[in-house]
Coordinates of C-alpha atoms in Angstrom, one line a residue:
X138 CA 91.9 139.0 125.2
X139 CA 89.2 136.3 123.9
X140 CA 89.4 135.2 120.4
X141 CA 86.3 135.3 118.2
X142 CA 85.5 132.5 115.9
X143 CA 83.5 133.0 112.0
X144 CA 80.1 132.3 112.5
X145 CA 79.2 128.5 112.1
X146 CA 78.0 128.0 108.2
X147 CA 74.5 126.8 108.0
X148 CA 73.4 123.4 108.1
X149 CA 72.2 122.0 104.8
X150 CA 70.6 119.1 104.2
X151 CA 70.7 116.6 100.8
X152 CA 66.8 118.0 100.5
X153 CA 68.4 121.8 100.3
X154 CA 71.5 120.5 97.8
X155 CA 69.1 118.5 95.4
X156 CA 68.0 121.2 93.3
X157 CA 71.0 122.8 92.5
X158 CA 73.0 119.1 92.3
X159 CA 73.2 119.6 88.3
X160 CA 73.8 122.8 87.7
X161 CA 76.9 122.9 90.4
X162 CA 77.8 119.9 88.4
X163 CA 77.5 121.4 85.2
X164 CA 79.5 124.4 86.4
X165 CA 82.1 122.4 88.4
X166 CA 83.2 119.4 86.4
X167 CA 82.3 119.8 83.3
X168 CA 83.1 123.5 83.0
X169 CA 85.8 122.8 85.0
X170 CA 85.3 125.8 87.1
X171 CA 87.3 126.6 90.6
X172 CA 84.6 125.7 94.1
X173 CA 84.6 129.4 94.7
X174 CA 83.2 130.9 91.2
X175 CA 80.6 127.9 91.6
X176 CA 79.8 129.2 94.5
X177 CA 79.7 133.2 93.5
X178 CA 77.4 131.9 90.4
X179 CA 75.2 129.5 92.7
X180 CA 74.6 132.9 95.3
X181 CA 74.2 135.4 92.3
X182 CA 71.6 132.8 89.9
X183 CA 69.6 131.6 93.1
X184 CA 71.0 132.7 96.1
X185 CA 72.1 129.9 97.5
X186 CA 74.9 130.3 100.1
X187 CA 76.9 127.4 101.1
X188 CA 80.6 128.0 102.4
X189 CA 83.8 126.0 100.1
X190 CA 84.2 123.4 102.7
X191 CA 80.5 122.2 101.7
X192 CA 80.8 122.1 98.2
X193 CA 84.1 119.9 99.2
X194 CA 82.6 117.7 101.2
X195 CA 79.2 117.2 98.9
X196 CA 80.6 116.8 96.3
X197 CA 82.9 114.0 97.6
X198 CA 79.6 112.3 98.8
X199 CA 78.7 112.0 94.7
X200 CA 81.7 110.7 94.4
X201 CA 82.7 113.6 91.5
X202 CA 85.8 115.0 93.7
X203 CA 88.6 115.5 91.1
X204 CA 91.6 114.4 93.4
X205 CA 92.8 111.1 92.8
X206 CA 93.3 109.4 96.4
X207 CA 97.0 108.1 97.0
X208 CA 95.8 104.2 97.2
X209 CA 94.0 104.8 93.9
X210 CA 97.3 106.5 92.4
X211 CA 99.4 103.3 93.7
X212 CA 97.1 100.6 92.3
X213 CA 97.3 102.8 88.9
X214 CA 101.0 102.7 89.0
X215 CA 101.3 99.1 90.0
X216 CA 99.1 98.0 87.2
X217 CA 100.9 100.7 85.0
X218 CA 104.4 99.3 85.5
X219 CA 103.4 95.2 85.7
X220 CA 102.0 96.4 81.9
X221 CA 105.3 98.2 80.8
X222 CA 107.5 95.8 82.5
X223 CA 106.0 91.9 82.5
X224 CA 103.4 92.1 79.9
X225 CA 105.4 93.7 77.8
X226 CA 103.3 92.7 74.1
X227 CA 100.4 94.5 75.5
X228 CA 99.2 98.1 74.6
X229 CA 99.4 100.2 77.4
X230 CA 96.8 101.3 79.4
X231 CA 94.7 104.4 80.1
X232 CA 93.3 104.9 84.0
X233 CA 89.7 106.4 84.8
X234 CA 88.8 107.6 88.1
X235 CA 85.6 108.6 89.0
X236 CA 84.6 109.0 85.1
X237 CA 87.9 111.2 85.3
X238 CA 90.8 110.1 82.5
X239 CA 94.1 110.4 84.8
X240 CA 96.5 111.7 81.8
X241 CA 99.9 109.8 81.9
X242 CA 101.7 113.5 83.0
X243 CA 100.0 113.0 86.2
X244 CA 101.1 109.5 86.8
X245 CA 104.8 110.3 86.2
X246 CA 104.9 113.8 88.0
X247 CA 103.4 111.3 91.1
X248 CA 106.1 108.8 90.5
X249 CA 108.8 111.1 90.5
X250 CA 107.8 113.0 93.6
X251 CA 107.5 109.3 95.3
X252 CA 110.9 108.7 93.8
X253 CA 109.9 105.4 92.4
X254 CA 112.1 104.1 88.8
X255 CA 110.3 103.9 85.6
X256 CA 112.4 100.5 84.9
X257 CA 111.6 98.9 88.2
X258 CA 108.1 96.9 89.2
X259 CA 106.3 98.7 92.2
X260 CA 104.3 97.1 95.0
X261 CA 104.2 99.4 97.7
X262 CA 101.9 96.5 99.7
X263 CA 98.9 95.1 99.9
X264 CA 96.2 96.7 97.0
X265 CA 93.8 98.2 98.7
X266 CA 92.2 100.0 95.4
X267 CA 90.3 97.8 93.2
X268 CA 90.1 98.5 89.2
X269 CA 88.8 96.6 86.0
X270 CA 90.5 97.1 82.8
X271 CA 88.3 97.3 79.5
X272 CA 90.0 97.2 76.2
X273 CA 93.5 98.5 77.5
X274 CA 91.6 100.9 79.6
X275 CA 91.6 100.5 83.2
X276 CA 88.3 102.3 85.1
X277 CA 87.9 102.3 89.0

């Protein structure tokens, strides 16, 4: 018996995604709405029909996806714990990614999943993420 595959999604080029850019960045990020109700509202207000896996990969090529990437989460955590454990008279930090604030929950439930000590310095290698910090406030 042969298998059948979905249907291929339709090509869309950055000329067909332009005109709905703000509004599925209105609805996505700063509503904070779930990929597939932006895209039930994008095919009910103007019928256009993309499949999730575009939205995904679109909206990682304007750099607004909302995951933080593991070599961004380890330079955070390095600088997080050389503040808390060397330079200790400063105030601590807060992260931004990608105009994101990365709340301090976030950071621990990642070190405690990577089983990595709140009283011990971490340098799991080379950095490979690079950061600048403003005013105690570190932004990638």
């Amino acid at each position: 018996p042969s298998k059948f595959r979905k249907k291929k999604a339709l090509t869309l080029h950055e000329s067909d995604w332009a005109s709905y850019k703000d509004r599925i960045i209105e609805l996505h990020i700063l509503e904070n709405r779930p990929l597939r109700e932006v895209r039930e509202i994008m095919e009910k207000e103007f019928g256009f029909c993309a499949v999730i896996r575009q939205y995904r990969n679109r909206i990682s090529e304007w750099k607004l996806d909302k995951n933080i990437k593991p070599d961004e989460m380890e330079s955070i955590v390095r600088k997080r714990q050389r503040r808390k454990l060397i330079e200790v008279g400063k105030r601590g930090l807060r992260f931004r990614v990608r105009g994101f604030e990365v709340p301090s929950q976030k950071i621990d439930r990642w070190m405690k999943r990577k089983e990595i000590p709140e009283s011990m310095s971490y340098s799991p290698g080379n950095p490979t993420c690079q950061f600048a910090c403003f005013g105690g406030e570190a932004v990638y």
